[in-house]
Coordinates of C-alpha atoms in Angstrom, one line a residue:
X46 CA 4.1 -51.7 -41.4
X47 CA 1.1 -53.9 -40.7
X48 CA -2.5 -52.6 -41.4
X49 CA -5.4 -54.6 -40.3
X50 CA -8.9 -53.5 -41.4
X51 CA -12.2 -55.1 -40.4
X52 CA -10.5 -58.5 -40.0
X53 CA -13.0 -61.3 -39.3
X54 CA -12.7 -65.1 -39.0
X55 CA -15.6 -67.6 -38.7
X56 CA -15.6 -71.3 -38.3
X57 CA -19.1 -72.1 -39.4
X58 CA -21.4 -70.3 -37.0
X59 CA -18.6 -69.7 -34.6
X60 CA -17.3 -66.1 -34.8
X61 CA -13.7 -66.0 -33.6
X62 CA -12.6 -62.5 -34.9
X63 CA -15.0 -59.7 -35.7
X64 CA -14.0 -56.5 -37.4
X65 CA -10.5 -56.2 -35.9
X66 CA -8.8 -53.0 -37.1
X67 CA -5.4 -51.8 -36.0
X68 CA -2.0 -50.5 -37.2
X69 CA 1.4 -51.8 -36.1
X70 CA 4.4 -49.7 -36.9
X71 CA 8.0 -50.7 -37.6
X72 CA 10.0 -51.4 -34.4
X73 CA 6.9 -51.8 -32.2
X74 CA 6.5 -54.6 -29.7
X75 CA 2.9 -55.5 -29.3
X76 CA 1.8 -57.9 -26.6
X77 CA -1.6 -59.5 -27.0
X78 CA -3.2 -60.6 -23.8
X79 CA -6.6 -61.8 -22.8
X80 CA -8.6 -64.9 -21.7
X81 CA -8.3 -68.2 -23.5
X82 CA -10.5 -68.6 -26.5
X83 CA -10.9 -65.0 -27.4
X84 CA -9.1 -65.0 -30.8
X85 CA -5.6 -64.1 -29.9
X86 CA -3.8 -67.0 -31.6
X87 CA -6.2 -66.8 -34.5
X88 CA -5.5 -63.1 -35.0
X89 CA -1.7 -64.0 -35.1
X90 CA -2.3 -66.9 -37.6
X91 CA -4.4 -64.7 -39.9
X92 CA -1.5 -62.2 -40.2
X93 CA 0.6 -64.7 -42.1
X94 CA -2.3 -66.7 -43.6
X95 CA -1.8 -69.8 -41.6
X96 CA -5.6 -69.2 -41.2
X97 CA -7.5 -67.7 -44.1
X98 CA -9.6 -64.7 -42.9
X99 CA -13.3 -64.8 -43.6
X100 CA -13.3 -61.0 -44.4
X101 CA -11.3 -57.8 -44.1
X102 CA -7.9 -56.6 -45.2
X103 CA -4.3 -57.2 -44.1
X104 CA -1.6 -55.0 -45.6
X105 CA 2.1 -55.6 -45.1
X106 CA 4.1 -52.5 -46.1
X107 CA 1.1 -51.4 -48.1
X108 CA 0.7 -54.6 -50.0
X109 CA -2.7 -56.3 -49.6
X110 CA -2.0 -59.8 -48.4
X111 CA -5.4 -61.2 -49.5
X112 CA -5.2 -59.8 -53.0
X113 CA -5.0 -62.7 -55.5
X114 CA -2.3 -60.8 -57.4
X115 CA 0.0 -60.7 -54.4
X116 CA 3.0 -62.9 -54.2
X117 CA 2.0 -64.3 -50.8
X118 CA 5.1 -66.6 -50.2
X119 CA 7.4 -63.6 -50.8
X120 CA 5.4 -61.4 -48.3
X121 CA 5.3 -64.2 -45.8
X122 CA 9.1 -64.4 -45.8
X123 CA 9.0 -61.1 -44.0
X124 CA 7.4 -62.8 -41.1
X125 CA 8.8 -65.4 -38.8
X126 CA 6.6 -67.3 -36.3
X127 CA 7.5 -69.1 -33.1
X128 CA 4.9 -71.6 -31.9
X129 CA 4.1 -73.1 -28.5
X130 CA 5.3 -76.6 -29.7
X131 CA 8.7 -75.6 -31.2
X132 CA 8.1 -77.5 -34.5
X133 CA 11.7 -78.5 -35.0
X134 CA 12.7 -81.2 -37.4
X135 CA 13.6 -84.1 -35.0
X136 CA 15.7 -86.0 -37.6
X137 CA 18.0 -83.0 -38.3
X138 CA 20.7 -81.5 -36.1
X139 CA 20.2 -78.1 -34.5
X140 CA 22.5 -76.6 -37.1
X141 CA 20.6 -78.2 -40.0
X142 CA 17.3 -77.0 -38.5
X143 CA 18.6 -73.4 -38.9
X144 CA 20.2 -73.8 -42.3
X145 CA 17.6 -75.7 -44.3
X146 CA 15.3 -72.7 -44.8
X147 CA 18.0 -70.2 -45.9
X148 CA 19.6 -72.7 -48.3
X149 CA 16.4 -73.8 -49.9
X150 CA 14.3 -70.6 -49.8
X151 CA 16.8 -67.8 -49.7
X152 CA 19.4 -69.4 -52.0
X153 CA 22.1 -69.0 -49.4
X154 CA 25.3 -71.1 -49.8
X155 CA 25.8 -73.8 -47.2
X156 CA 28.9 -72.0 -45.9
X157 CA 27.0 -68.7 -45.6
X158 CA 24.0 -70.4 -43.9
X159 CA 26.2 -72.3 -41.5
X160 CA 28.1 -69.1 -40.5
X161 CA 24.9 -67.2 -39.9
X162 CA 23.4 -70.2 -37.9
X163 CA 26.3 -70.3 -35.6
X164 CA 26.1 -66.6 -35.0
X165 CA 22.4 -67.0 -34.1
X166 CA 23.0 -70.0 -31.8
X167 CA 25.6 -67.8 -30.0
X168 CA 22.9 -65.1 -29.7
X169 CA 20.5 -67.6 -28.0
X170 CA 23.3 -69.2 -25.9
X171 CA 23.3 -72.6 -27.7
X172 CA 26.3 -72.6 -30.0
X173 CA 27.6 -75.7 -28.2
X174 CA 24.5 -77.6 -29.1
X175 CA 24.8 -77.1 -32.9
X176 CA 25.4 -80.8 -33.6
X177 CA 22.9 -82.1 -31.2
X178 CA 19.4 -83.3 -32.1
X179 CA 16.2 -81.6 -30.8
X180 CA 15.3 -84.6 -28.6
X181 CA 18.6 -84.0 -26.7
X182 CA 17.5 -80.5 -25.6
X183 CA 15.3 -79.2 -22.8
X184 CA 12.0 -77.4 -23.7
X185 CA 13.5 -74.0 -23.0
X186 CA 16.5 -74.8 -25.3
X187 CA 14.2 -76.1 -28.1
X188 CA 12.2 -72.8 -27.9
X189 CA 15.5 -70.8 -28.1
X190 CA 16.4 -72.8 -31.2
X191 CA 13.0 -72.1 -32.7
X192 CA 13.6 -68.4 -32.2
X193 CA 17.1 -68.7 -33.8
X194 CA 15.6 -70.6 -36.7
X195 CA 13.1 -67.8 -37.3
X196 CA 15.9 -65.2 -37.3
X197 CA 17.9 -67.3 -39.8
X198 CA 15.2 -66.4 -42.4
X199 CA 16.0 -62.7 -41.9
X200 CA 12.4 -61.7 -41.1
X201 CA 11.3 -58.1 -40.6
X202 CA 8.5 -59.2 -38.2
X203 CA 8.4 -61.9 -35.6
X204 CA 5.2 -63.4 -34.4
X205 CA 5.2 -65.3 -31.1
X206 CA 2.2 -67.5 -30.2
X207 CA 2.5 -68.1 -26.4
X208 CA 6.1 -69.1 -26.7
X209 CA 6.4 -70.1 -23.0
X210 CA 3.1 -71.8 -22.4
X211 CA 4.4 -75.3 -23.0
X212 CA 7.5 -74.8 -20.8
X213 CA 8.2 -75.6 -17.2
X214 CA 8.4 -72.5 -15.0
X215 CA 12.2 -72.9 -14.6
X216 CA 12.6 -72.7 -18.4
X217 CA 10.4 -69.6 -19.0
X218 CA 13.0 -67.0 -18.1
X219 CA 15.6 -68.3 -20.5
X220 CA 13.2 -67.9 -23.5
X221 CA 12.0 -64.5 -22.3
X222 CA 15.6 -63.3 -22.0
X223 CA 16.2 -64.1 -25.6
X224 CA 13.0 -62.2 -26.6
X225 CA 14.1 -59.2 -24.5
X226 CA 17.4 -59.1 -26.4
X227 CA 15.5 -59.0 -29.7
X228 CA 13.4 -56.1 -28.4
X229 CA 16.6 -54.2 -27.6
X230 CA 17.7 -54.7 -31.2
X231 CA 14.5 -53.0 -32.5
X232 CA 12.8 -56.1 -34.0
X233 CA 9.1 -55.6 -34.8
X234 CA 7.2 -58.2 -32.8
X235 CA 3.7 -59.3 -31.9
X236 CA 3.6 -61.6 -28.9
X237 CA 0.6 -63.5 -27.6
X238 CA 1.5 -64.1 -24.0
X239 CA 0.1 -64.9 -20.5
X240 CA 3.3 -63.5 -18.9
X241 CA 1.9 -60.2 -17.7
X242 CA 5.1 -58.7 -16.1
X243 CA 7.0 -59.6 -19.3
X244 CA 4.3 -57.8 -21.4
X245 CA 4.5 -54.8 -19.1
X246 CA 8.3 -54.5 -19.4
X247 CA 8.9 -55.1 -23.1
X248 CA 5.9 -53.8 -24.9
X249 CA 5.3 -50.5 -26.9
X250 CA 1.6 -51.2 -26.8
X251 CA -0.6 -53.9 -25.3
X252 CA -3.8 -55.3 -27.0
X253 CA -6.3 -56.7 -24.6
X254 CA -8.5 -59.1 -26.7
X255 CA -11.9 -60.3 -25.6
X256 CA -15.0 -61.5 -27.5
X257 CA -13.1 -61.6 -30.8
X258 CA -12.1 -57.9 -30.8
X259 CA -9.3 -55.7 -29.6
X260 CA -11.4 -54.7 -26.6
X261 CA -8.9 -52.2 -25.3
X262 CA -5.4 -51.1 -26.3
X263 CA -2.8 -48.7 -24.9
X264 CA 0.7 -48.4 -23.4
X265 CA 1.7 -50.9 -20.7
X266 CA 1.1 -48.2 -18.1
X267 CA -2.4 -47.5 -19.4
X268 CA -3.5 -51.2 -19.7
X269 CA -1.9 -52.5 -16.5
X270 CA -2.1 -49.6 -14.2
X271 CA -5.3 -47.8 -15.4
X272 CA -7.5 -49.9 -17.6
X273 CA -10.6 -48.1 -18.7
X274 CA -13.0 -50.9 -19.5
X275 CA -14.6 -53.4 -17.2
X276 CA -13.5 -56.6 -18.8
X277 CA -9.9 -55.4 -19.0
X278 CA -9.9 -54.5 -15.3
X279 CA -11.3 -57.9 -14.4
X280 CA -8.7 -59.7 -16.4
X281 CA -5.7 -57.5 -15.3
X282 CA -6.7 -57.8 -11.6
X283 CA -7.8 -61.4 -12.1
X284 CA -11.2 -60.6 -10.6
X285 CA -13.6 -63.4 -10.0
X286 CA -17.2 -62.7 -9.2
X287 CA -20.0 -64.3 -7.3
X288 CA -23.6 -63.0 -7.7
X289 CA -26.9 -64.0 -6.1
X290 CA -30.3 -62.5 -6.5
X291 CA -32.9 -62.6 -3.7
X292 CA -36.5 -61.9 -4.8
X293 CA -38.4 -63.0 -1.6
X294 CA -38.1 -62.5 2.1
X295 CA -38.5 -66.3 2.4
X296 CA -35.2 -66.9 0.5
X297 CA -33.2 -70.1 1.0
X298 CA -30.3 -69.0 3.1
X299 CA -28.7 -72.4 3.2
X300 CA -28.6 -72.7 -0.6
X301 CA -27.0 -69.2 -0.8
X302 CA -24.3 -70.1 1.7
X303 CA -23.7 -73.4 -0.2
X304 CA -23.1 -71.5 -3.4
X305 CA -20.8 -69.1 -1.6
X306 CA -18.8 -72.0 -0.2
X307 CA -18.4 -73.5 -3.6
X308 CA -17.2 -70.2 -5.0
X309 CA -14.6 -70.0 -2.1
X310 CA -13.4 -73.6 -2.8
X311 CA -13.1 -72.9 -6.5
X312 CA -10.8 -69.9 -5.9
X313 CA -8.9 -71.6 -3.2
X314 CA -9.9 -69.4 -0.3
X315 CA -9.2 -71.0 3.1
X316 CA -11.9 -72.6 5.2
X317 CA -11.5 -69.7 7.7
X318 CA -11.9 -67.1 5.0
X319 CA -15.0 -69.0 3.6
X320 CA -16.5 -69.1 7.1
X321 CA -15.9 -65.4 7.6
X322 CA -17.6 -64.5 4.3
X323 CA -20.6 -66.7 5.2
X324 CA -20.9 -64.9 8.5
X325 CA -20.6 -61.5 6.9
X326 CA -23.3 -62.5 4.3
X327 CA -25.7 -63.5 7.1
X328 CA -25.1 -60.2 9.0
X329 CA -25.5 -58.0 5.9
X330 CA -28.7 -59.8 5.0
X331 CA -30.0 -59.2 8.6
X332 CA -29.5 -55.4 7.9
X333 CA -31.6 -55.9 4.8
X334 CA -34.5 -57.7 6.4
X335 CA -37.1 -55.1 5.3
X336 CA -36.2 -55.7 1.6
X337 CA -37.2 -58.5 -0.7
X338 CA -35.4 -57.4 -4.0
X339 CA -31.7 -57.8 -3.1
X340 CA -28.6 -58.4 -5.3
X341 CA -25.4 -59.6 -3.7
X342 CA -22.1 -59.4 -5.5
X343 CA -18.7 -60.6 -4.4
X344 CA -15.6 -59.5 -6.4
X345 CA -12.4 -61.3 -5.5
X346 CA -9.1 -60.2 -7.0
X347 CA -6.6 -63.1 -7.3
X348 CA -3.8 -60.5 -8.0
X349 CA -3.9 -58.4 -4.9
X350 CA -6.3 -60.5 -2.6
X351 CA -8.9 -57.7 -2.3
X352 CA -12.5 -58.7 -1.9
X353 CA -15.4 -56.3 -2.4
X354 CA -18.9 -57.2 -1.1
X355 CA -21.7 -55.2 -2.6
X356 CA -25.4 -55.5 -1.4
X357 CA -28.0 -53.6 -3.4
X358 CA -31.7 -53.5 -2.4
X359 CA -34.6 -51.8 -4.1
X360 CA -36.8 -49.4 -2.1
X361 CA -36.8 -46.2 -0.2
X362 CA -33.5 -44.9 1.0
X363 CA -32.6 -46.5 4.3
X364 CA -29.0 -46.4 5.5
X365 CA -28.5 -49.6 7.7
X366 CA -25.3 -48.1 9.1
X367 CA -27.0 -45.1 10.7
X368 CA -30.8 -45.2 10.5
X369 CA -32.6 -47.4 12.9
X370 CA -29.6 -49.5 13.7
X371 CA -28.0 -49.0 17.1
X372 CA -24.2 -48.5 17.2
X373 CA -23.9 -51.2 19.8
X374 CA -25.7 -53.8 17.6
X375 CA -23.5 -56.8 17.6
X376 CA -24.0 -57.6 13.9
X377 CA -23.1 -54.1 12.8
X378 CA -20.0 -54.1 15.1
X379 CA -19.0 -57.5 13.6
X380 CA -19.3 -56.1 10.1
X381 CA -17.2 -53.1 10.9
X382 CA -14.6 -55.3 12.6
X383 CA -14.2 -57.6 9.6
X384 CA -14.0 -54.8 6.9
X385 CA -11.5 -52.2 5.9
X386 CA -14.3 -49.9 5.0
X387 CA -18.1 -49.9 5.0
X388 CA -19.9 -47.4 2.8
X389 CA -23.6 -46.6 2.0
X390 CA -25.1 -44.7 -0.9
X391 CA -28.6 -44.4 -2.5
X392 CA -28.6 -44.4 -6.3
X393 CA -31.2 -45.0 -9.0
X394 CA -33.8 -46.2 -6.4
X395 CA -31.4 -48.7 -4.8
X396 CA -29.7 -48.8 -1.5
X397 CA -26.1 -49.8 -2.1
X398 CA -23.9 -51.1 0.8
X399 CA -20.3 -51.7 -0.1
X400 CA -17.8 -53.6 2.1
X401 CA -14.1 -53.9 1.5
X402 CA -13.2 -57.0 3.4
X403 CA -10.1 -57.4 5.6
X404 CA -7.8 -60.4 5.6
X405 CA -5.6 -62.3 3.2
X406 CA -8.1 -62.6 0.3

C-alpha cells in the first residue's frame, strides 16, 4: 500500500531522515517509537507531503507521490492525519468541523455529510457535543473530534502524530480507546507514539527510529521483549549510562564521586541509593589499585530499576574476587552484600568485573 524507498530529508546541513526504506501493507498498524528529534514526525509528514522530501520515493498503491504528473491532492485524500494540537476550526461547531471537508472536497450533500458526521461522533462517544464549539470541549474530547473529522473524509490510511502528547494523563485513555476501535475495524494506520504499552498491544509492527533511520523493526514481541540492537535496548528499557575513564593511579576520586552524585540526582535516585553507589565505586576501585587504565560504566534502567556496574581494566588477568584477595576482606564482603551477582572475566586483554546491584534502582 505504501512503499518508501531511500527517503531523505535535510534542513540545510541538518540531516533528519537518511535513506529510509520500508513497505507498509493494507490493514497494518505501524507504531513508530524512538527518542525525540530522531525524525519520527518528519517521516510521517513526508508521507503526505506536509514536508517535501529531499530525495527518495514514496509510492501510494503503486503511484509515485513525488512524480510531477501525479495528482497529489487526489492521492492525499487517501490519507487522514491527526496532529498533537487538534487543529479544529474554533469558530465552527463540532458538526461543522466534520462536514466542511466532505461537502467542499468530496461533493457530499449537506444532509449526507451531517448523517455521516453524527455516526462518527457516536463512534467516538461525542454525539451529544455536535452543536458545541471546540473551546467547550476538553483536550481528550477535541482529539476524539479530530479523529472523527479525519474519518469523515473516508481515508484509506490514518497517520497519527503523537496524538496523546498534548493531553493530561487522565485524557489519554479515552483517545487510545478510539484508536483501538479503529484497529479492530482494520484501518491502516501509522502512529508516532510514546505510549509503549499501547504500541505493544495494537501494532502489527513497530519501527524504532534513531539517527534519522528505521534503526530496528519487528513485531511488538520482537521489539519490546527481545530487541537485537543496542540503541533499541537502551530505549525500550530506558537505560541511562554513566561512564568515567581513569588513566592514572593518581586519579581525582572526589571529582569522580561528584559526577556520580550528579548522575544519581538527574535520574532521581534517592540519597541512600546514591551513597551506596559511591561506596561500591570506592570499594571496586580499591580492588583495582594495581591498574591505571580503568573504565567504569553504570547502566541504570528506569523501566525495571536494574543497575549494572562494569569495571574494566587493562593488564594481565587478575581476578580480584579470588586471586590475592582474602575472603574475609571487608571491602569484598561489602560488595557481595550489596550486589545480586558479582562476575569476573578476562577478554581482549581486559579484566572485566560486572556487578548487578541490589536495591530499588
